Short mmCIF file of C-alpha atoms and ligand atoms in Angstrom, two decimals:
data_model
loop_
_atom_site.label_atom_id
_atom_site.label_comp_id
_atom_site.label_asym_id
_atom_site.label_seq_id
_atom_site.Cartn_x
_atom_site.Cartn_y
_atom_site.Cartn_z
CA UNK A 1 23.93 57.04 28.90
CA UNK A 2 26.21 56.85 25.41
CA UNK A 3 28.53 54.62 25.82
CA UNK A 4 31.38 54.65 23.55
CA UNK A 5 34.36 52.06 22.37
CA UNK A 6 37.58 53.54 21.46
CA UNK A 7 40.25 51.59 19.65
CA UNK A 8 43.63 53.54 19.41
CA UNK A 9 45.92 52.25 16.60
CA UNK A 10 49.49 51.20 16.32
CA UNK A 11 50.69 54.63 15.56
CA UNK A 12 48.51 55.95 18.58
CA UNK A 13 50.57 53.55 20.77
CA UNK A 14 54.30 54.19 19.60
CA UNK A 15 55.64 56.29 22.06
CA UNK A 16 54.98 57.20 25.62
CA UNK A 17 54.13 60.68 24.60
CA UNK A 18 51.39 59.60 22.73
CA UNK A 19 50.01 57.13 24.89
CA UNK A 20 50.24 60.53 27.38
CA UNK A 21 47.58 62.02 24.45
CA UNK A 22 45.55 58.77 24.78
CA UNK A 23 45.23 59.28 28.28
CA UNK A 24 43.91 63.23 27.38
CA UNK A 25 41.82 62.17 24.96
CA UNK A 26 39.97 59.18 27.04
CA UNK A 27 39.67 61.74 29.95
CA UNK A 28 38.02 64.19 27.34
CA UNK A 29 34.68 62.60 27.56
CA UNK A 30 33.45 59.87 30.34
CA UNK A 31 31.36 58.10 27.46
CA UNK A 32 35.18 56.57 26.54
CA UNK A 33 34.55 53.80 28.68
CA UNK A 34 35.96 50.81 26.78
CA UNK A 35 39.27 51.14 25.56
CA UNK A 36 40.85 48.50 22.84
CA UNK A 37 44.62 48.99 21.60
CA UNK A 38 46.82 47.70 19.20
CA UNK A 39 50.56 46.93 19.77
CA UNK A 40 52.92 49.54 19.38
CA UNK A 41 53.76 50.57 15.58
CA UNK A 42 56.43 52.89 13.91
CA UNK A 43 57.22 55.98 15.57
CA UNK A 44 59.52 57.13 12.49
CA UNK A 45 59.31 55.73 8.48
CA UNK A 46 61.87 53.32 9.15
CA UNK A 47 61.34 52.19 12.79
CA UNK A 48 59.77 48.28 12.98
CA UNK A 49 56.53 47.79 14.12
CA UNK A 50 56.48 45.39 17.73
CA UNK A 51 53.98 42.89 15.75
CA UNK A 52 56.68 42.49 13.04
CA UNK A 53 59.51 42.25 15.70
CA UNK A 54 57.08 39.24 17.38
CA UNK A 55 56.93 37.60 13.95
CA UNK A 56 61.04 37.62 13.80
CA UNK A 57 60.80 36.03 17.18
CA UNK A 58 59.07 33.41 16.13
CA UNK A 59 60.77 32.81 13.07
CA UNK A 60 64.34 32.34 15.56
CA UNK A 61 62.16 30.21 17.28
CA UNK A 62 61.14 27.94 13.84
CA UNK A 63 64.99 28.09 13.54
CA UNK A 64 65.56 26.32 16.46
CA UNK A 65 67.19 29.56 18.26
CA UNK A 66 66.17 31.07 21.66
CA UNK A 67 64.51 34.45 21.71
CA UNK A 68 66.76 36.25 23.60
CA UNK A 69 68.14 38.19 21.04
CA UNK A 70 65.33 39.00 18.72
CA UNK A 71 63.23 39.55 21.95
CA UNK A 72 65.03 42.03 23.44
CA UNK A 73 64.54 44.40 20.83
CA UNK A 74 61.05 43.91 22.09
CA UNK A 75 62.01 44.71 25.54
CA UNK A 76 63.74 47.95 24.69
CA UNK A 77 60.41 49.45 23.17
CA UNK A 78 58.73 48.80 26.17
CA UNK A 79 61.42 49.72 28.51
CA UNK A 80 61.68 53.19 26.69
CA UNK A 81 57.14 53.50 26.55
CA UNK A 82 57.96 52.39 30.44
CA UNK A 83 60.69 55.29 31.50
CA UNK A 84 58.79 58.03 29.05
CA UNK A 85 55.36 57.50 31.29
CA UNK A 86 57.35 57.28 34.20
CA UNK A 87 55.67 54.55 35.78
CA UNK A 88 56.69 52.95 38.40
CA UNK A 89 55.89 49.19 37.99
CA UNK A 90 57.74 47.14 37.51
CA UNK A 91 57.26 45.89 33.75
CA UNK A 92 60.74 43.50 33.71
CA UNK A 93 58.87 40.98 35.54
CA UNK A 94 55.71 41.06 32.90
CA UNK A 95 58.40 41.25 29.65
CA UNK A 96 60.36 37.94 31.51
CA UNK A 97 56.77 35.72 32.22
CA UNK A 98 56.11 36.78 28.24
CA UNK A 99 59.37 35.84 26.92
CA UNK A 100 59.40 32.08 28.97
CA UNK A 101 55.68 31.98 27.71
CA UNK A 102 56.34 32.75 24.15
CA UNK A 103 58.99 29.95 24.00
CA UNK A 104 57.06 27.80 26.15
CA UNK A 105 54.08 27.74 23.40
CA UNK A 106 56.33 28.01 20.26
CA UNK A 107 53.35 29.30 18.28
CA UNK A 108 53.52 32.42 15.64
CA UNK A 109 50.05 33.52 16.64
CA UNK A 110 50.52 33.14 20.17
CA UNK A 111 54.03 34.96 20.01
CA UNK A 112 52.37 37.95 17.55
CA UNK A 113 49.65 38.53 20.24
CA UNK A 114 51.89 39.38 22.51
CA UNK A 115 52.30 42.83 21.18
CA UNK A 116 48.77 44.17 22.08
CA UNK A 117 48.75 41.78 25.34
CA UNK A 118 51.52 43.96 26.67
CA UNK A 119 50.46 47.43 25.53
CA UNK A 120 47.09 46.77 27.25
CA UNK A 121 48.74 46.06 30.25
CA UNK A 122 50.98 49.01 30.37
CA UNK A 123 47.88 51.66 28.91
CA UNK A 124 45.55 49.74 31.52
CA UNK A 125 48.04 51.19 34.45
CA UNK A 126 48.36 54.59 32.64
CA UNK A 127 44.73 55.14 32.44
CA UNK A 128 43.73 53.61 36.11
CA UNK A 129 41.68 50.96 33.99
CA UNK A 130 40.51 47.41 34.82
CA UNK A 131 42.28 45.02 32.48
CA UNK A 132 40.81 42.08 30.42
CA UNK A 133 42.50 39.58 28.28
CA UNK A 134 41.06 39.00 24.57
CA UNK A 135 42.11 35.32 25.41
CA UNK A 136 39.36 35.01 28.21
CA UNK A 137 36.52 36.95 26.33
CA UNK A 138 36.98 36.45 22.37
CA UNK A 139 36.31 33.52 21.11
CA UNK A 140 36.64 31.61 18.38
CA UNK A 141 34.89 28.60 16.86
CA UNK A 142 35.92 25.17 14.79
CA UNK A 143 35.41 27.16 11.53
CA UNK A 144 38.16 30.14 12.39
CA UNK A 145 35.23 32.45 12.59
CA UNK A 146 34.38 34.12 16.37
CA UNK A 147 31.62 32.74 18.31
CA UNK A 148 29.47 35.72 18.66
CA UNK A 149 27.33 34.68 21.45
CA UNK A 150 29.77 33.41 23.61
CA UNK A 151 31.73 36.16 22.82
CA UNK A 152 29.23 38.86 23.60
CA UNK A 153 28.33 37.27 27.08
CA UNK A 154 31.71 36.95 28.20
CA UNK A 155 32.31 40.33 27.02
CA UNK A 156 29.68 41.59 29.16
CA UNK A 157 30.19 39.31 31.83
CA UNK A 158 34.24 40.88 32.42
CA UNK A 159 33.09 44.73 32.24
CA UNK A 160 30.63 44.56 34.53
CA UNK A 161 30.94 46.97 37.43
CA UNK A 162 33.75 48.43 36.00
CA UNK A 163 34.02 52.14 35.10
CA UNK A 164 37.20 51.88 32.32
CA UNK A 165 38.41 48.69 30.80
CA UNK A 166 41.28 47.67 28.32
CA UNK A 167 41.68 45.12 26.12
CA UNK A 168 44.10 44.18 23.55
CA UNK A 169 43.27 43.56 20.48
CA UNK A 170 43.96 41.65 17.13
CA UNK A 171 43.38 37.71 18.98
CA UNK A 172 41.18 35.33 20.93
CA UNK A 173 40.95 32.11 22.12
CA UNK A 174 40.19 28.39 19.95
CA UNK A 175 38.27 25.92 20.89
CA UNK A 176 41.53 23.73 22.12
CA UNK A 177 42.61 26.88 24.44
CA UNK A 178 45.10 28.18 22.11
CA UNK A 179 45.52 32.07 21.17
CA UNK A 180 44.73 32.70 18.02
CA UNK A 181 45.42 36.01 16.06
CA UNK A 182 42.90 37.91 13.55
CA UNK A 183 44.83 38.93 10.08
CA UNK A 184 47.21 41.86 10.65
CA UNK A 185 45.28 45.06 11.21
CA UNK A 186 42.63 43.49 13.20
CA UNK A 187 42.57 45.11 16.15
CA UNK A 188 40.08 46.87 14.59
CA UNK A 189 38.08 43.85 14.47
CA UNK A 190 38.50 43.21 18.33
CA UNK A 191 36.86 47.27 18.65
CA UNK A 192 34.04 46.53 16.49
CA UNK A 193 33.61 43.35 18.25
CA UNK A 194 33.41 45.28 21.85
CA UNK A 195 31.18 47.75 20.56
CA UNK A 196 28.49 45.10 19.40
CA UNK A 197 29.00 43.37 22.92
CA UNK A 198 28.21 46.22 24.99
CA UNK A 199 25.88 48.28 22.71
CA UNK A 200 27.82 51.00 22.11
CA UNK A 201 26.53 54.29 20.79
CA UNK A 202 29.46 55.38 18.66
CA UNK A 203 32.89 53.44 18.18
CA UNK A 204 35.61 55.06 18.25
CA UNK A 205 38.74 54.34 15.20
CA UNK A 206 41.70 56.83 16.64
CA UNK A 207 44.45 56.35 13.84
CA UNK A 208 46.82 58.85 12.43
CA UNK A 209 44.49 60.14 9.59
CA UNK A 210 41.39 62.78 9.72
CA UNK A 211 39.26 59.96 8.09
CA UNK A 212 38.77 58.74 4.43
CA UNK A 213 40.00 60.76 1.60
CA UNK A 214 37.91 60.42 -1.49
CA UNK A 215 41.28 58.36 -2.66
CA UNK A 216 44.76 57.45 -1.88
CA UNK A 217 46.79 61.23 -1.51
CA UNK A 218 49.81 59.70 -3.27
CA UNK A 219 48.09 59.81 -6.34
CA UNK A 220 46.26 62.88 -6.06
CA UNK A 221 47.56 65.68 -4.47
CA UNK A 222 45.21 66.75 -1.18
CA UNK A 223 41.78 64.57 -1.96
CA UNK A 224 38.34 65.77 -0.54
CA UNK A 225 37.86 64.33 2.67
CA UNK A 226 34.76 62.08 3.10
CA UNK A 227 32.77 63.36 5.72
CA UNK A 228 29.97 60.25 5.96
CA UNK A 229 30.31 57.21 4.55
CA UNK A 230 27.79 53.85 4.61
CA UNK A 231 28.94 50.25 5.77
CA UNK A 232 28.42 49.02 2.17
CA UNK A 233 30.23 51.84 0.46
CA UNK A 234 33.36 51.23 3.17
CA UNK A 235 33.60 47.55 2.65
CA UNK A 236 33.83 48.15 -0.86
CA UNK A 237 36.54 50.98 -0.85
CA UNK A 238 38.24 49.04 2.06
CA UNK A 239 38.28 45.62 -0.29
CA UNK A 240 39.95 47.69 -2.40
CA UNK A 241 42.89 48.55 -0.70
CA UNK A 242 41.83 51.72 0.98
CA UNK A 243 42.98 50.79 4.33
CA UNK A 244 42.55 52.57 6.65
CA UNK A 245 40.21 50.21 8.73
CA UNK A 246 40.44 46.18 8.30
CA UNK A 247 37.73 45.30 5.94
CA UNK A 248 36.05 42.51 8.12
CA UNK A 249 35.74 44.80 10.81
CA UNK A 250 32.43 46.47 9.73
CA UNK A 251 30.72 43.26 10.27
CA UNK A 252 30.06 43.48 13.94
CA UNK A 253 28.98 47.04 13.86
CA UNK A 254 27.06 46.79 11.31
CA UNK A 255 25.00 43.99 12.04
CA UNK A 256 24.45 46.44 15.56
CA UNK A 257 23.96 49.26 13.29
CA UNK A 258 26.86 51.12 15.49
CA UNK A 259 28.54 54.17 13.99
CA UNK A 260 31.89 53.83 13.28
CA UNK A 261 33.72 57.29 13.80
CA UNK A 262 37.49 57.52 12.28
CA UNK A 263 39.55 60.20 14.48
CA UNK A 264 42.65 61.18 14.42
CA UNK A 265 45.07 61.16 18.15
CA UNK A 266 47.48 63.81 16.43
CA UNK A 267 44.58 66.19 15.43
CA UNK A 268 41.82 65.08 18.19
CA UNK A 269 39.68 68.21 16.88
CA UNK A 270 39.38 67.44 13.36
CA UNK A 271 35.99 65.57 12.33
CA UNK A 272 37.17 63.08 10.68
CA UNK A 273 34.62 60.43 8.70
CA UNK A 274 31.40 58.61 10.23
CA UNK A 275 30.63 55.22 8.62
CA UNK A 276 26.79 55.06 9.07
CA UNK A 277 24.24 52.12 7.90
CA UNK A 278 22.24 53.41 5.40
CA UNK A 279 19.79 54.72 7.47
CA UNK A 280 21.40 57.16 9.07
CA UNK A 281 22.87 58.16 5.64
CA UNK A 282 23.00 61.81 4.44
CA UNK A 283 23.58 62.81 1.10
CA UNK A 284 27.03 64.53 0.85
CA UNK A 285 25.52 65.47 -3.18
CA UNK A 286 28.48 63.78 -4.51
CA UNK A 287 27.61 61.26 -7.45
CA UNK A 288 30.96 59.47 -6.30
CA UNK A 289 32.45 58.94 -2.79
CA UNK A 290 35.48 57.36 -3.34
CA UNK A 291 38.08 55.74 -5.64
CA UNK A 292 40.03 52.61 -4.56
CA UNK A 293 42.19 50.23 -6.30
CA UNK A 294 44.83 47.56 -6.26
CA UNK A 295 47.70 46.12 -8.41
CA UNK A 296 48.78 43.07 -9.40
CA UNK A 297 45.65 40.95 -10.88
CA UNK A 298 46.15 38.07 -13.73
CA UNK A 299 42.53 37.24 -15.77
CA UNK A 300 41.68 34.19 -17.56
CA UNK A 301 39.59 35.04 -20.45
CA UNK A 302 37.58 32.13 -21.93
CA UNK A 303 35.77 32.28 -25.14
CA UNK A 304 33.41 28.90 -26.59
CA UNK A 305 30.98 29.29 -29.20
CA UNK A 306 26.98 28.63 -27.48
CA UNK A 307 29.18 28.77 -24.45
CA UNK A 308 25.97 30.19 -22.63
CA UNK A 309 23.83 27.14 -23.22
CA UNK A 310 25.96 24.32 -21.87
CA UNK A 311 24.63 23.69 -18.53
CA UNK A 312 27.24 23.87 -16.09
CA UNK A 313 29.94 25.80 -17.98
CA UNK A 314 30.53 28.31 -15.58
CA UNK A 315 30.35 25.15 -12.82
CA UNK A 316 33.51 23.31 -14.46
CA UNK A 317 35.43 26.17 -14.94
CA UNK A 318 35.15 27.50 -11.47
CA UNK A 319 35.83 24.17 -9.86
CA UNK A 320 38.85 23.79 -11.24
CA UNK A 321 40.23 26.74 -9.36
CA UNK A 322 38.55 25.70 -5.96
CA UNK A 323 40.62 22.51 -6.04
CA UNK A 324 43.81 24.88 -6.51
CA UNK A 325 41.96 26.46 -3.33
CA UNK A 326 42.15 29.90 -5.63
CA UNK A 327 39.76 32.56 -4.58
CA UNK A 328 38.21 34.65 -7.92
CA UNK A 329 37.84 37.85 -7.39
CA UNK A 330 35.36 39.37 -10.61
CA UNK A 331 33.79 36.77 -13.24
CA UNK A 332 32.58 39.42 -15.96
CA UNK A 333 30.96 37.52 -18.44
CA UNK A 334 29.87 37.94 -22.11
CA UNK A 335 27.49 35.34 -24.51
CA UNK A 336 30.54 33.31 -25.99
CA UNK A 337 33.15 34.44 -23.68
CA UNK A 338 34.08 34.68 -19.62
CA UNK A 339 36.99 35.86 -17.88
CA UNK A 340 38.18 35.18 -14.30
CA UNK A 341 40.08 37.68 -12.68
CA UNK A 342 42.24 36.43 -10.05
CA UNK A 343 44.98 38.16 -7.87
CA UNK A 344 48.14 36.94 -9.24
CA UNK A 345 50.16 36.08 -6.19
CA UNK A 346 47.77 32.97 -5.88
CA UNK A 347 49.00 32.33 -9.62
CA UNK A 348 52.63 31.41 -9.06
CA UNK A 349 54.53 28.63 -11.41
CA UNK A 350 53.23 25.22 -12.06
CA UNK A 351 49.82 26.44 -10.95
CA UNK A 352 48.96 28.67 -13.94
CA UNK A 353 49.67 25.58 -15.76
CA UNK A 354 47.58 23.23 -13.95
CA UNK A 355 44.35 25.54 -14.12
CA UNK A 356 44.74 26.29 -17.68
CA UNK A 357 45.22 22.44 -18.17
CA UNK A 358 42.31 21.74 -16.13
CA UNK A 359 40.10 24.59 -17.83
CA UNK A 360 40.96 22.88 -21.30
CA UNK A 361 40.05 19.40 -19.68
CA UNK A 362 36.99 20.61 -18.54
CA UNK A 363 35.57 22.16 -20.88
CA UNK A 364 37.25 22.25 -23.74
CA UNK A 365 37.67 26.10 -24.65
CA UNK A 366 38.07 27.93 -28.14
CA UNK A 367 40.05 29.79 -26.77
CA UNK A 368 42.28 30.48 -23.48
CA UNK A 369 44.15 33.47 -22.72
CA UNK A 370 46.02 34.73 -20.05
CA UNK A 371 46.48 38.72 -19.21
CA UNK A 372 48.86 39.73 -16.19
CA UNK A 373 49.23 42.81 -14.63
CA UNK A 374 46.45 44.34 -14.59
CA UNK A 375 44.64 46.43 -11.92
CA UNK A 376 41.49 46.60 -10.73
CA UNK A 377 40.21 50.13 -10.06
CA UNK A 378 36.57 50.42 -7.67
CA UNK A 379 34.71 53.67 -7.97
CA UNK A 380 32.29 53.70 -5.75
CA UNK A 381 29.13 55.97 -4.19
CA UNK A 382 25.29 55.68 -3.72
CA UNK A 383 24.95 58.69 -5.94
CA UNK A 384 25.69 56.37 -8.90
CA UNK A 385 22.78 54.39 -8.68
CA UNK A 386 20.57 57.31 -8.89
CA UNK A 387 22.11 59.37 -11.27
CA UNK A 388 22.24 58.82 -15.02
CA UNK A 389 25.27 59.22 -16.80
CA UNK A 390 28.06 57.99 -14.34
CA UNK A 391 29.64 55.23 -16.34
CA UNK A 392 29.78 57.25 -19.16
CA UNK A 393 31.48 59.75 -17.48
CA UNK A 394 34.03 57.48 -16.06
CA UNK A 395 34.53 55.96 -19.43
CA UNK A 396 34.85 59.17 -21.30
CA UNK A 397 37.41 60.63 -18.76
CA UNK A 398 39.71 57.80 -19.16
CA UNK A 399 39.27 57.30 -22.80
CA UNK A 400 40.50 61.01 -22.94
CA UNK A 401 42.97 60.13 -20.53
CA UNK A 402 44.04 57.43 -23.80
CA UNK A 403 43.72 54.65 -21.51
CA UNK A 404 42.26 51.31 -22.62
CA UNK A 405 40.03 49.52 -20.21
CA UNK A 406 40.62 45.84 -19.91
CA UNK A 407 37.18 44.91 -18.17
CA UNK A 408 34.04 46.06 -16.58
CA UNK A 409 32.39 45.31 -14.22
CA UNK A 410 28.99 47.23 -12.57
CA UNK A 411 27.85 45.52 -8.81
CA UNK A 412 24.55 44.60 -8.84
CA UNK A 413 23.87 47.19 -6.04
CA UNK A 414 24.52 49.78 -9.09
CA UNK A 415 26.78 51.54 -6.13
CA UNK A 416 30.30 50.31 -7.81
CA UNK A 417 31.62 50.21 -10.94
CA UNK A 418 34.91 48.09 -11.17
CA UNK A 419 37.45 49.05 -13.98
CA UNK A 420 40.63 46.86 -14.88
CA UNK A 421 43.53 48.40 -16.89
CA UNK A 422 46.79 47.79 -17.25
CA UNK A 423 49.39 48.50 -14.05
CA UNK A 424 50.90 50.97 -15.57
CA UNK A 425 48.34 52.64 -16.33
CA UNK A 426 46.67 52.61 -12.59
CA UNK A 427 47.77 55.95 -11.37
CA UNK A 428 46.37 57.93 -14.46
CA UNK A 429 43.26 56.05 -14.28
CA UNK A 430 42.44 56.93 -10.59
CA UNK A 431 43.69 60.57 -11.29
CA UNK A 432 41.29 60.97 -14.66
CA UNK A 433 38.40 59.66 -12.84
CA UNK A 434 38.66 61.37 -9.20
CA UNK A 435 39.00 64.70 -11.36
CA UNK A 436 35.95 63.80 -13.42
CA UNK A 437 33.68 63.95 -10.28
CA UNK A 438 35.78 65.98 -7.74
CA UNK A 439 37.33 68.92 -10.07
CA UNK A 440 41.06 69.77 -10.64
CA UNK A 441 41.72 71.62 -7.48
N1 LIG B 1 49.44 44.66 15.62
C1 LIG B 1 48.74 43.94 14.61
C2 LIG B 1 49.33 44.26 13.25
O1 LIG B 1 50.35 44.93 13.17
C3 LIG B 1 47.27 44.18 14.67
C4 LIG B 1 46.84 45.62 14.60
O2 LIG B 1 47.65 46.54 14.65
O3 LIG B 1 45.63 45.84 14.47
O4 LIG B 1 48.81 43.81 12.27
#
């Protein structure tokens, strides 16, 4: 029988109305069997998400203040998701055992938790569902990652027998006992996670979008929806700040080869986008299936005469960033000359000037230069690698655009083609390329 995970988002949490559509939507099919939610997000642009209400707790808590204040703003969101459903349990007791809890541990990740532990609870008594705590069946190891095994047993162990199940997501359990959180967004981690553990057929991403738009509709008006996407064409558009899923969360399912399916609770009807492994991949016929991209990057070009025959060059250069502990992002690289782009919020102050000092000790450049603001731009698609022509395309649409491109760089998989330019001009380039491949609509 197909078996199917379904993790419903912040914004499919905010109100009881729309936990009232969750409860349609799981009743819609009997394959919705395991059930994974996020804590309650925004229910109007300016409303504060519970998570980031948790995180202000915690900070009064740093300050030496007691919660009582800052919590009961988290109180009143579930009092009002409590009186909307009218259900009658009673919730005060569960909202005063958190609060004494969250004080009693005094931890950020233990207090942030709390957001999905409680929504579980309450969608676990709306749906008639057996509830299980992430702390008793994720868990994680000594190196921050999750233990799969462990995790995948206990998983299997706690659903067992039982017909619906909820679980919060976004945290688990360390080795010492202690909750620990995913990074924000990862719920969608915890979904994936349950879908590996009990084999699901299809899992199940409700947010508040029809799926993946061939790129962000802020910067082009009404983008063609992606209908099927792969795992590796995802993680690249998603490391690229198309978020609509948490990047790390394909991992699970993909390693399962589980379908991802991203639905939408507001428009339950609408297809949305399937995230296939290659295998299962069809062809949409478009040389391109998306266009991603972020602000904000600083590179460190490099030039050396024979730099290409000192053994080690590349070696020197990038160890002096690991003992910043700065992650590189790109290292495009020519004969004489390499450059190292690197986001620059890990480039604040005296740092800048202690890698460039330790590049120059090193190895002992030409030449050292420092660009900021630029931004990277991702186009990516499986249709590139087989067709001929696609860079120059991209190249020729933004050179008519008049836009100078900073650096290239192709992935070896031939699937993405990475573009810097300058912030400014981020917006035109995304615009000049989507229309390239997609038309002026
Ligand atoms: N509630 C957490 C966050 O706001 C996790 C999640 O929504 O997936 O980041």
């Amino acid at each position: 029988m197909s078996v199917k995970v379904c993790k419903f988002g912040g914004t499919s949490m905010a109100d009881g109305n729309i936990i009232t559509r969750v409860k349609w939507i799981v009743g819609q099919d009997p394959a919705r069997k395991y059930i994974v939610v996020s804590a309650p997000g925004k229910r109007y642009s300016k409303d504060t998400k519970v998570t980031d209400l948790l995180y202000k707790c915690h900070a009064d808590l740093r300050a030496g203040k007691h919660i009582t204040e800052s919590f009961a703003l988290v109180r009143a969101r579930y009092n009002s998701i409590v009186r909307e459903l009218n259900l009658g349990i009673d919730f005060d007791h569960i909202l005063d055992e958190t609060e004494e809890r969250i004080e009693a541990e005094n931890s950020e990740n233990f207090t942030a938790s709390r957001g999905e532990y409680l929504c579980a609870r309450l969608v676990a008594e709306v749906l008639g569902a057996k509830f299980v705590d992430a702390e008793d069946v994720i868990f994680f190891g000594d190196d921050g990652t999750t233990d799969d095994n462990a995790t995948d047993k206990a998983i299997r162990a706690a659903v067992e027998g039982a017909d619906l199940v909820v679980f919060p997501g976004f945290y688990g359990k360390t080795p010492e006992g202690k909750v620990k959180t995913f990074s924000r967004g990862g719920s969608d981690i915890t979904g994936a996670i349950v879908a590996r553990a009990v084999g699901a057929s299809v899992y199940e991403n409700w947010t508040d979008v029809s799926g993946f738009l061939a790129c962000d509709p802020r910067i082009v008006d009404s983008p063609k929806r992606i209908k099927s996407i792969s795992y590796k064409e995802l993680r690249e558009l998603s490391y690229m700040g198309a978020n609509v899923l948490h990047s790390e969360s394909i991992f699970p399912v993909r390693s399962a080869g589980i379908p991802v399916q991203i639905k939408n609770t507001f428009r339950p009807e609408d297809e949305g986008t399937e995230i296939v492994p290659i295998s299962r991949y069809v062809p949409s016929g478009d040389i391109v299936t998306g266009i991603a991209g972020m602000k904000n990057f600083t590179i460190i070009s490099i030039e050396k005469s024979m730099m290409n025959s000192e053994i080690g060059f590349m070696d020197k250069v990038l160890d002096v960033l690991a003992r910043e502990h700065i992650s590189v992002e790109h290292v495009p690289s020519g004969i004489d000359t390499m450059s190292l782009v690197i986001e620059s919020e890990q480039l604040t102050g005296l740092k800048t000037e202690r890698v460039l000092e330790g590049i120059k000790e090193s190895v002992h450049p030409d030449l050292i230069r420092i660009t900021e603001n630029i931004a990277l731009i991702a186009t990516v698609g499986h249709g590139m690698s087989s067709s001929v022509g696609t860079a120059a395309r991209i190249f020729a649409a933004i050179a008519h655009a008049g836009i100078n491109i900073r650096i290239i760089d192709q992935g070896s998989s031939e699937i993405n083609i990475i573009l810097g330019v300058k912030n400014e001009d981020y917006e035109r380039t995304i615009q000049a390329i989507y229309y390239e491949f997609f038309g002026q609509s």
